[in-house]
PDB file of C-alpha atoms and ligand atoms in Angstrom:
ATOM      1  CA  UNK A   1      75.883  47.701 -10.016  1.00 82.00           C
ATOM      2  CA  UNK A   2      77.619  44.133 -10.497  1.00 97.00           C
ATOM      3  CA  UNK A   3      75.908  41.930 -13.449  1.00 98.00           C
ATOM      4  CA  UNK A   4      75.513  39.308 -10.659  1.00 98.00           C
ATOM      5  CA  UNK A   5      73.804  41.647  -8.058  1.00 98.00           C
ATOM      6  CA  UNK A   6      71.432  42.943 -10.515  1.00 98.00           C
ATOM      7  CA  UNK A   7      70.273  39.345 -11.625  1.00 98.00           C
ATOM      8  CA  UNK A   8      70.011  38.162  -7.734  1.00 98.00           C
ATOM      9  CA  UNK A   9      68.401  41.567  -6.935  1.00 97.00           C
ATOM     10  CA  UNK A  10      65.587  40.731 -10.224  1.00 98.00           C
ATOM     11  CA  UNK A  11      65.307  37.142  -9.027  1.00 97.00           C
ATOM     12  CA  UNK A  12      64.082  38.351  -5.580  1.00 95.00           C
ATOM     13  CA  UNK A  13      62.030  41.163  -6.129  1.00 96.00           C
ATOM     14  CA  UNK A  14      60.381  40.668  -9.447  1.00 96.00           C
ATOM     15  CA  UNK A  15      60.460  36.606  -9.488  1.00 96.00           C
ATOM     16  CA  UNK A  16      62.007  34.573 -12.432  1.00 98.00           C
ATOM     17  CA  UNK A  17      64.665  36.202 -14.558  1.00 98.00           C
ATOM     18  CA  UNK A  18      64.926  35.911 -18.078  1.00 98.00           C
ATOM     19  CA  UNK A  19      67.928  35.659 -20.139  1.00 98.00           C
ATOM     20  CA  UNK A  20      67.996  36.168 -23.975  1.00 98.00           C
ATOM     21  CA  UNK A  21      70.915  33.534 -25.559  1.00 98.00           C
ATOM     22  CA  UNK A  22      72.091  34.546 -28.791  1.00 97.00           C
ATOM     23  CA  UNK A  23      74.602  32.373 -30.639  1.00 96.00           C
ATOM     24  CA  UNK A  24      76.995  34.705 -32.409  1.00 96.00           C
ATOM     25  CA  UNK A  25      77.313  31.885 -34.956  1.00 94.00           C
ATOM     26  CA  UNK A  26      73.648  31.889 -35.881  1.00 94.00           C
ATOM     27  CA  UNK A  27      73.387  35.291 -37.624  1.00 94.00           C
ATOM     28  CA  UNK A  28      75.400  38.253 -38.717  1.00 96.00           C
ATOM     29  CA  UNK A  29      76.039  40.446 -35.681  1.00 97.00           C
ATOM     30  CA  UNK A  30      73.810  43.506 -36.912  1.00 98.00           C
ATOM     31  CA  UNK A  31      70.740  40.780 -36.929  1.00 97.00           C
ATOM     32  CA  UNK A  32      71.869  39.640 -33.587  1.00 97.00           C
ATOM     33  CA  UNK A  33      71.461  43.379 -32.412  1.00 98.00           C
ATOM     34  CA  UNK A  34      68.283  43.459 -33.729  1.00 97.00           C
ATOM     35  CA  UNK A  35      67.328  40.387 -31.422  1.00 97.00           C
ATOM     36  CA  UNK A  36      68.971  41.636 -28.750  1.00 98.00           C
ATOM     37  CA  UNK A  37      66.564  45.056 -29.397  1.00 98.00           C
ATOM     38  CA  UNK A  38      63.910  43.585 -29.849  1.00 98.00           C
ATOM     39  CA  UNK A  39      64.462  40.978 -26.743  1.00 98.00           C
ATOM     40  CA  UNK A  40      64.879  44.656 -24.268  1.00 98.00           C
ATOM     41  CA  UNK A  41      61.570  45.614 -25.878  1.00 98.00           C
ATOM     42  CA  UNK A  42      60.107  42.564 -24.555  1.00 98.00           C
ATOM     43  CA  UNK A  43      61.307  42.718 -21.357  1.00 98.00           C
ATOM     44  CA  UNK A  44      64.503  40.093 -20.870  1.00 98.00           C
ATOM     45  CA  UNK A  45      66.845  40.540 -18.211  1.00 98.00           C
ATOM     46  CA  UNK A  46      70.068  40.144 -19.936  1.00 98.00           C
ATOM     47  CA  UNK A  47      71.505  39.206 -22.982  1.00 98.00           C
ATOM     48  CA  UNK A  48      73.868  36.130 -22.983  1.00 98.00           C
ATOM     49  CA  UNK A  49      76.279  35.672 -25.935  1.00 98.00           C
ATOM     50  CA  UNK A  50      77.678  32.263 -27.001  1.00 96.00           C
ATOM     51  CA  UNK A  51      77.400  28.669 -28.204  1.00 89.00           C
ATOM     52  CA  UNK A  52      79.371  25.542 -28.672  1.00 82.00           C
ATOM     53  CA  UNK A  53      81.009  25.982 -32.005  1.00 80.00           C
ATOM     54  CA  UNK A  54      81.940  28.822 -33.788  1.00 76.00           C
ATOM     55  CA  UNK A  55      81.517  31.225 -31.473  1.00 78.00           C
ATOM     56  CA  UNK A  56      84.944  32.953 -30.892  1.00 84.00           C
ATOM     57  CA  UNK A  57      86.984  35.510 -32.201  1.00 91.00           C
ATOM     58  CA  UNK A  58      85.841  38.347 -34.742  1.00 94.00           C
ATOM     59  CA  UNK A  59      82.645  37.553 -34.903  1.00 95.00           C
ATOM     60  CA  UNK A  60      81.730  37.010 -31.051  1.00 97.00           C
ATOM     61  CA  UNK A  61      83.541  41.199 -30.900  1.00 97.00           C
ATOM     62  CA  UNK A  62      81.490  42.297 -33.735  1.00 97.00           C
ATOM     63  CA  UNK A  63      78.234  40.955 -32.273  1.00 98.00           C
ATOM     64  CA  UNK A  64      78.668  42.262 -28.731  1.00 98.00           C
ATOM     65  CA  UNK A  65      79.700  45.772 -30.159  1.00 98.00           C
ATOM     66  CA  UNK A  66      76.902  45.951 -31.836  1.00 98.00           C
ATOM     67  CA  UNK A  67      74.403  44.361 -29.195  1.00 98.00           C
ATOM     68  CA  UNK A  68      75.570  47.219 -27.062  1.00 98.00           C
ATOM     69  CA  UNK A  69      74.761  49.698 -29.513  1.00 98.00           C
ATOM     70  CA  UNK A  70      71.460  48.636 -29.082  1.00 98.00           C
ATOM     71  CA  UNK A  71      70.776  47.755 -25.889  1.00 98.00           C
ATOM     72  CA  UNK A  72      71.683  48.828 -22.302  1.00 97.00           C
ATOM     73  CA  UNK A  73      70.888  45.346 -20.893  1.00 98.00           C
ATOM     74  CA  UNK A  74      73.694  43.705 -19.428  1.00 98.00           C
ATOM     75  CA  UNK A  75      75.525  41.220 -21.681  1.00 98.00           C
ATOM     76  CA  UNK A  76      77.070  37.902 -20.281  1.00 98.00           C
ATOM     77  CA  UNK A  77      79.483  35.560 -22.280  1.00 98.00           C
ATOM     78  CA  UNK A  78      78.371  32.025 -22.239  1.00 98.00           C
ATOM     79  CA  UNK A  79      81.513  30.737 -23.442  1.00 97.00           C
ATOM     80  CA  UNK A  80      81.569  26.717 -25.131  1.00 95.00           C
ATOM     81  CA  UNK A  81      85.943  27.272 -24.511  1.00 95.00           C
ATOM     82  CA  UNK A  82      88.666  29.922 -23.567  1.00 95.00           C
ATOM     83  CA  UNK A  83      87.956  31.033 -26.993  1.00 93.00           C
ATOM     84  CA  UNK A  84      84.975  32.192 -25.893  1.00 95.00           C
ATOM     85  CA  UNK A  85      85.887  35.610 -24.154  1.00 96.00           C
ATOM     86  CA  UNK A  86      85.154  38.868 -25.570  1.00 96.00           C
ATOM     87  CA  UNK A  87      86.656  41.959 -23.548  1.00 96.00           C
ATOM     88  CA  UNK A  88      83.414  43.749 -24.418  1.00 97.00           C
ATOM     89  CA  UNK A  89      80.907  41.825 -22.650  1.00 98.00           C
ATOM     90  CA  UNK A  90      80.033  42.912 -18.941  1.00 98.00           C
ATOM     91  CA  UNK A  91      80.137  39.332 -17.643  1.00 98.00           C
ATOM     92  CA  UNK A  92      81.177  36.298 -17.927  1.00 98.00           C
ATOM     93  CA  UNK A  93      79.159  32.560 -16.953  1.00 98.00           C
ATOM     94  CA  UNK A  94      82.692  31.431 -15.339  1.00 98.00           C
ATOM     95  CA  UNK A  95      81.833  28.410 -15.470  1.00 98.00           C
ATOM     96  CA  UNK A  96      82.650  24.277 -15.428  1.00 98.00           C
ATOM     97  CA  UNK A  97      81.369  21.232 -17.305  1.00 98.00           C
ATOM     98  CA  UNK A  98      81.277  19.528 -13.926  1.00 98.00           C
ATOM     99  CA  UNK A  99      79.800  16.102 -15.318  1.00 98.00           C
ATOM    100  CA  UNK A 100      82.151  16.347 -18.332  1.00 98.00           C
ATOM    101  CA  UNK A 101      84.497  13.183 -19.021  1.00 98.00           C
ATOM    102  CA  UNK A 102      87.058  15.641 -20.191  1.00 98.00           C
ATOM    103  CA  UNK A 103      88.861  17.710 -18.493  1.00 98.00           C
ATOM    104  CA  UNK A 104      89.120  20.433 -20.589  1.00 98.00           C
ATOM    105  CA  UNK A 105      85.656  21.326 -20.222  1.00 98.00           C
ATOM    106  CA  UNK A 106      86.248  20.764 -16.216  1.00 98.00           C
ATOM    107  CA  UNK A 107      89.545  22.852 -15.770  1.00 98.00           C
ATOM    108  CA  UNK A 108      91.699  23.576 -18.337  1.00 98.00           C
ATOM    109  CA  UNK A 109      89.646  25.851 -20.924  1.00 97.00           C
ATOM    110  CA  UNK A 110      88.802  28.279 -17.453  1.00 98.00           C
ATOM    111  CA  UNK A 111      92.798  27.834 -16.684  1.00 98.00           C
ATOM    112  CA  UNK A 112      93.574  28.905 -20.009  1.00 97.00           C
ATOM    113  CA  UNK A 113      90.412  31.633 -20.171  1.00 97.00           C
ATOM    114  CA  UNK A 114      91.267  33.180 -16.268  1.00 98.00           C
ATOM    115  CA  UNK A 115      94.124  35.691 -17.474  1.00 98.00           C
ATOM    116  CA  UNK A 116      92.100  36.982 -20.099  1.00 96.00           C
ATOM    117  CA  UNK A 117      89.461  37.504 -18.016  1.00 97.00           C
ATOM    118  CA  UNK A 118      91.494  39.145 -15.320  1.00 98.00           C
ATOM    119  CA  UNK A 119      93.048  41.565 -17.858  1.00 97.00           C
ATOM    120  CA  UNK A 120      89.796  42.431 -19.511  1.00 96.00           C
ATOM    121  CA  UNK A 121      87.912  43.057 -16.399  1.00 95.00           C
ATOM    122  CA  UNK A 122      84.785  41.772 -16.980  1.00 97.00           C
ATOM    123  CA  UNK A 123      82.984  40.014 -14.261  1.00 98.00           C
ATOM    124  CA  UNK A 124      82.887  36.439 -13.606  1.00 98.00           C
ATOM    125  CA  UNK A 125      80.278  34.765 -12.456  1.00 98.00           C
ATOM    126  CA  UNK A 126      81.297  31.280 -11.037  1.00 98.00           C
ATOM    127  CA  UNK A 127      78.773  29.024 -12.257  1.00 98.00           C
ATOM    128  CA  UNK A 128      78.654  24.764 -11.900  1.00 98.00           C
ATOM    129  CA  UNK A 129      77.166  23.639 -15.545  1.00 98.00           C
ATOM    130  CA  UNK A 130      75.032  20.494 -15.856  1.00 98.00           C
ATOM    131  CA  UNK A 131      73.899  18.800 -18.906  1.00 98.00           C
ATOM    132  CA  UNK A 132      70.936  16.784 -18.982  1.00 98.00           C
ATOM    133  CA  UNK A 133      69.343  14.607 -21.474  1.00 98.00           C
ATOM    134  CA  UNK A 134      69.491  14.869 -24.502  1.00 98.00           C
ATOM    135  CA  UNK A 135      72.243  17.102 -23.999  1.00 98.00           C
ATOM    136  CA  UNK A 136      72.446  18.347 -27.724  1.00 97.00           C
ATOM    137  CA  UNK A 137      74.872  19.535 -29.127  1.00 95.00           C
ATOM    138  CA  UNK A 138      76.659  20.601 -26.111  1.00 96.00           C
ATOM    139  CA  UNK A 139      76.344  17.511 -24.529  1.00 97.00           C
ATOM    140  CA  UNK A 140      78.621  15.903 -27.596  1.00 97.00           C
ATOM    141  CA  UNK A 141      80.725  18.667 -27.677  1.00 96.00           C
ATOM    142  CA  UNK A 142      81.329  18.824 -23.787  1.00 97.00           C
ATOM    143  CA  UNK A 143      81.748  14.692 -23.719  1.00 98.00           C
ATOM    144  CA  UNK A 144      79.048  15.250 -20.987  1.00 98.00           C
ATOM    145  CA  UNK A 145      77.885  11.802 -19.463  1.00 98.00           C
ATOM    146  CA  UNK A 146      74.620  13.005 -19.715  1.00 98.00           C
ATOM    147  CA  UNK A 147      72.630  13.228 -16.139  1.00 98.00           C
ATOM    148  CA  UNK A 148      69.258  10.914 -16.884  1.00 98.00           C
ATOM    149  CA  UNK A 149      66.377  12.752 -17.501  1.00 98.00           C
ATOM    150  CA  UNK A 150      64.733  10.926 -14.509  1.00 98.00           C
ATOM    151  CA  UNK A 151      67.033  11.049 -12.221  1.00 98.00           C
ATOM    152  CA  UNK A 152      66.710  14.181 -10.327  1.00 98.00           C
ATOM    153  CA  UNK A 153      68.951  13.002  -7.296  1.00 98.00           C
ATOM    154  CA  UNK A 154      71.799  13.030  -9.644  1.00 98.00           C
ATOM    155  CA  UNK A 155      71.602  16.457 -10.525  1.00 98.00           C
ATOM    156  CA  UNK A 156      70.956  16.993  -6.598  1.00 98.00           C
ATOM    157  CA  UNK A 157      74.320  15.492  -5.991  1.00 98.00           C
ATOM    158  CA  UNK A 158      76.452  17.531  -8.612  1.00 98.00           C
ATOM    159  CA  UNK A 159      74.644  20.855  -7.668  1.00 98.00           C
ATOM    160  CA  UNK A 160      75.398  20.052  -4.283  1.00 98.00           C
ATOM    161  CA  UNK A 161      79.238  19.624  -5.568  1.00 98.00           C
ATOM    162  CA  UNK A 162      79.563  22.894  -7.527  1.00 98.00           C
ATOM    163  CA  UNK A 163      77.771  24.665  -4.181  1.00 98.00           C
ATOM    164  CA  UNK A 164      80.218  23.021  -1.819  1.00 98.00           C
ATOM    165  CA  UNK A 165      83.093  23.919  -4.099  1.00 98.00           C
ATOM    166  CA  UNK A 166      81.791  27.921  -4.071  1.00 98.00           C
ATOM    167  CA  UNK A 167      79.850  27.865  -7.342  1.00 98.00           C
ATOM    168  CA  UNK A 168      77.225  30.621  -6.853  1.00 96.00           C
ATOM    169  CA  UNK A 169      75.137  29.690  -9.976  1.00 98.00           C
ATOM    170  CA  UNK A 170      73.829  25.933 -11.081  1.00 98.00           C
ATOM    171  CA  UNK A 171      72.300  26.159 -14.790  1.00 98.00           C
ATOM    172  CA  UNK A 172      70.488  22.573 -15.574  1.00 98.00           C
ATOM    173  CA  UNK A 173      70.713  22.126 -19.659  1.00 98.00           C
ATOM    174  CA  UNK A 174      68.938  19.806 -21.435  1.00 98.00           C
ATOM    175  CA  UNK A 175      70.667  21.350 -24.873  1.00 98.00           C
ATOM    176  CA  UNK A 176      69.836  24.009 -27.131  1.00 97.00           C
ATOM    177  CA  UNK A 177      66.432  23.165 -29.501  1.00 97.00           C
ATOM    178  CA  UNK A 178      66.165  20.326 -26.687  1.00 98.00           C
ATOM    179  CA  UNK A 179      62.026  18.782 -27.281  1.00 97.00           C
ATOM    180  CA  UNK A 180      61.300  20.061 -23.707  1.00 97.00           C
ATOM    181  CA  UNK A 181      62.880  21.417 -20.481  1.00 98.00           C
ATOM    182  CA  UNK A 182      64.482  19.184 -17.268  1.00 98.00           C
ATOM    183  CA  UNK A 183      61.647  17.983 -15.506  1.00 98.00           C
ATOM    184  CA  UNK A 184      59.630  20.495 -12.771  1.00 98.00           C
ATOM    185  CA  UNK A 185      60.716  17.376 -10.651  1.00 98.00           C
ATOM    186  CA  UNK A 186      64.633  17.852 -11.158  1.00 99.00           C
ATOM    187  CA  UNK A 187      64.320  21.810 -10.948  1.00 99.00           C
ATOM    188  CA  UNK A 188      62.231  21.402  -7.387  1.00 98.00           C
ATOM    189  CA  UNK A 189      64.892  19.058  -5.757  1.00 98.00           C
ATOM    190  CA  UNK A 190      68.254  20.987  -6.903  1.00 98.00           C
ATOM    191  CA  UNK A 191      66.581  24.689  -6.010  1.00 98.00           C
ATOM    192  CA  UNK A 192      66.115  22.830  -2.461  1.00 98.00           C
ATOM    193  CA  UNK A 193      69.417  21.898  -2.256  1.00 98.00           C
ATOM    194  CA  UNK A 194      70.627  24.960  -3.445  1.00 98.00           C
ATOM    195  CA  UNK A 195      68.735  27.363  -0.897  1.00 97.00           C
ATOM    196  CA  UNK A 196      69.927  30.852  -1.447  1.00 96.00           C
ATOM    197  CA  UNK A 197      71.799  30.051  -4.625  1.00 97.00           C
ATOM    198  CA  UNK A 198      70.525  30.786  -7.743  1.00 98.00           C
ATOM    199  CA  UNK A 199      69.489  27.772 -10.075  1.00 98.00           C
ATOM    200  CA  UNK A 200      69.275  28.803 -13.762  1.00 99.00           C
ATOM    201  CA  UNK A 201      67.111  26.403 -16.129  1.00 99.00           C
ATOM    202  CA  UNK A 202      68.011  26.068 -20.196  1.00 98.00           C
ATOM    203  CA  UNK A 203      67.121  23.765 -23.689  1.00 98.00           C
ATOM    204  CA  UNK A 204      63.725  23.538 -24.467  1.00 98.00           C
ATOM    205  CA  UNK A 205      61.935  26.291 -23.100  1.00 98.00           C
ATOM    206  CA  UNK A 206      59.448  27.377 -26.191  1.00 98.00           C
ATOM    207  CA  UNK A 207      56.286  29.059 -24.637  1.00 98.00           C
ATOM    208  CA  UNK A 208      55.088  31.188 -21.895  1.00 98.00           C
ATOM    209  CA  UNK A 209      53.033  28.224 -20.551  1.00 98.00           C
ATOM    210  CA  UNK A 210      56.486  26.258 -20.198  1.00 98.00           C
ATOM    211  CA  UNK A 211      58.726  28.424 -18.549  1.00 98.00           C
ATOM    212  CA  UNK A 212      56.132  29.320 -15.887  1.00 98.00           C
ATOM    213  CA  UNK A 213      55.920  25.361 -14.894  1.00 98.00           C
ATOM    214  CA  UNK A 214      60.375  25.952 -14.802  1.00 98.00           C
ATOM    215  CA  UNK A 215      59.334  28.950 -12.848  1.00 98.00           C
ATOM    216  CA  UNK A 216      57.145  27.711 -10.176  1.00 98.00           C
ATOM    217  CA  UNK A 217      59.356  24.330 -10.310  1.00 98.00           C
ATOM    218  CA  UNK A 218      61.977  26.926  -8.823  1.00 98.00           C
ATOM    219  CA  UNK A 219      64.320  28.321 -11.416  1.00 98.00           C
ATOM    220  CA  UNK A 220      65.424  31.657 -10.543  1.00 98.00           C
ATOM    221  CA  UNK A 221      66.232  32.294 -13.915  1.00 98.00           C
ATOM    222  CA  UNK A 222      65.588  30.921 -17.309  1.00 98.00           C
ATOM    223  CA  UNK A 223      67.168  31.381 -20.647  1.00 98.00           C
ATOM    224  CA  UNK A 224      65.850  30.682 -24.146  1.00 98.00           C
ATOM    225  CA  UNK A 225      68.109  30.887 -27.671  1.00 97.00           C
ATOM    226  CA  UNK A 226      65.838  28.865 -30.583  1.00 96.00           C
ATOM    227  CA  UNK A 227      62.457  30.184 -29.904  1.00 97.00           C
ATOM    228  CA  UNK A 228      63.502  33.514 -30.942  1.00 95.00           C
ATOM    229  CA  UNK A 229      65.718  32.615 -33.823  1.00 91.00           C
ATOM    230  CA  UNK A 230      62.286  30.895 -34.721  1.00 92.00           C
ATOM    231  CA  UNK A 231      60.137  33.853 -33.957  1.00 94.00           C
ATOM    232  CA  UNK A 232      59.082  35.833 -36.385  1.00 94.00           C
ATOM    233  CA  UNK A 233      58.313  38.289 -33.269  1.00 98.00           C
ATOM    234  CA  UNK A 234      60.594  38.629 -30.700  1.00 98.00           C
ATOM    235  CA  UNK A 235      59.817  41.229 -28.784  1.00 98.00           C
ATOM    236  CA  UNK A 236      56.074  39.169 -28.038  1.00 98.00           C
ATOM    237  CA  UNK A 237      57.436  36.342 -28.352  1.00 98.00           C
ATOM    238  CA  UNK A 238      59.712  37.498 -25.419  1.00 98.00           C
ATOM    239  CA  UNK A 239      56.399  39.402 -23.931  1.00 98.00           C
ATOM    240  CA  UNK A 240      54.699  35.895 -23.674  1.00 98.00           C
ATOM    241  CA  UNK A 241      57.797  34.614 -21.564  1.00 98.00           C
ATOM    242  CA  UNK A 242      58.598  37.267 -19.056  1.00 98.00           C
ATOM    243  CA  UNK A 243      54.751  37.779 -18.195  1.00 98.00           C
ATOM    244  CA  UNK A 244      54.539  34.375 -17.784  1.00 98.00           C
ATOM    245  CA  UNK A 245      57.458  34.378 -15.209  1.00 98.00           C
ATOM    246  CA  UNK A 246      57.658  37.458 -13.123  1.00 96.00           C
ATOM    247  CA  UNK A 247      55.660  37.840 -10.020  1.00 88.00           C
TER     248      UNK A 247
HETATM  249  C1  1GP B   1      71.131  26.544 -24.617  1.00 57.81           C
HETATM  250  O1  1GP B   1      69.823  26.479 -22.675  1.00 57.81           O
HETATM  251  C2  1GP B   1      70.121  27.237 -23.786  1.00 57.81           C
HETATM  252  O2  1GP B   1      72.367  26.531 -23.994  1.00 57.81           O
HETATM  253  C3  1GP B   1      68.915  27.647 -24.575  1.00 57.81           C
HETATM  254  O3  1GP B   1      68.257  26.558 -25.173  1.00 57.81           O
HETATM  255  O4  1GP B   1      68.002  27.191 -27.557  1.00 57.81           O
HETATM  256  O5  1GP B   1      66.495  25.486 -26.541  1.00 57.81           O
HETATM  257  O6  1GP B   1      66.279  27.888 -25.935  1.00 57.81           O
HETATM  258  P1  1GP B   1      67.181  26.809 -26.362  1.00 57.81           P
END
């Protein structure tokens, strides 16, 4: 099975997914595999590699090789620029900066990143990326003009743009080690634009308590990176999460 049909298949028959984000930059790539164990213990969905800066070449290889010595879960790239693809991830998060002011982060890093891609084979997943406030530090890195916190019909508007233009994923980011998520407000008015499309929430997400309000707000899938580089237990850590979220 595809990466994306097992993800849509988890969203609608055993509620929220949840996707573990490891920054290959954060830690040596054996103690990413031993996240990314520990996370499958738990009870994540997936296992999405990347980050913003530093998170390309040698060390993004090493990491997945030995996340999939580990695991069987399905690893995605979550790639910050074109030199974020791996040939040994399953998937890729195809995506586009659409609220960017650059247009590198709009266009050319996927122009640049598509024949890699193509001759790797791994899957991409075509994905519209919005950043929120506070943005973090992809919001500085992606010269995002941030989308206002309050300001859901904003978000409505680009989602509605990266649907129209055959996105099949919208991921609302309020930036990694954000203080909290996007509002239950913003998630409940994009997921209704989106219908059938899946709406993945990021940034912020810390406890089981949280992600169930992203949850019932309407995100088919959530992710979380710093609460398990902070946890000095990741597979409950990661327990407390997926309980929290799956029907
Ligand atoms: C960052 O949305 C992800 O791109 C995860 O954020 O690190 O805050 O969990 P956290």
């Amino acid at each position: 099975m595809q990466v994306e049909e097992y993800l849509d298949k988890i969203a609608e028959s055993e509620g929220t997914v949840h996707l573990t984000l490891i920054d290959p930059a954060s830690q040596t790539p054996d103690e990413a595999a031993d996240i990314a164990h520990a996370a499958a213990l738990g009870g994540t969905d997936a296992i999405m590699v990347g980050g913003s800066t530093g998170a390309g070449g040698a060390i993004l290889d090493q990491t997945l090789l030995k996340i999939k010595e580990r695991t069987d879960k399905p690893t995605i790239l979550f790639p910050g620029s074109a030199g974020g693809v791996s040939r040994y991830a399953d998937a890729i998060f195809f995506m586009s900066l659409l609220n960017s002011r650059d247009i590198s982060f709009i266009t050319t890093n996927q122009v640049m990143g598509a024949p890699v891609v193509y001759k790797s084979g791994i899957e991409p997943i075509s994905m519209a990326y919005l950043v929120v406030e506070p943005g973090g530090t992809v919001g500085w890195v992606g010269d995002a003009k941030l989308i206002p916190k309050h300001k859901p019909e904003l978000a409505v508007a680009y989602a509605l743009a990266g649907k129209y233009l055959g996105m099949h994923y919208t991921y609302l980011e309020a930036g990694s080690g954000a203080d909290e998520p996007v509002t239950a407000e913003m998630i409940g008015a994009v997921k209704h634009v989106l219908g059938d499309n899946k709406l993945i929430v990021g940034g912020g997400i810390r406890s089981g308590k949280t992600a169930k309000l992203c949850a019932q707000a309407g995100a088919d899938m959530i992710v979380t990176g710093t609460v398990l580089e902070e946890s000095s237990n990741v597979t409950s850590k990661i327990e407390e999460l997926v309980t929290a979220i799956k029907r």
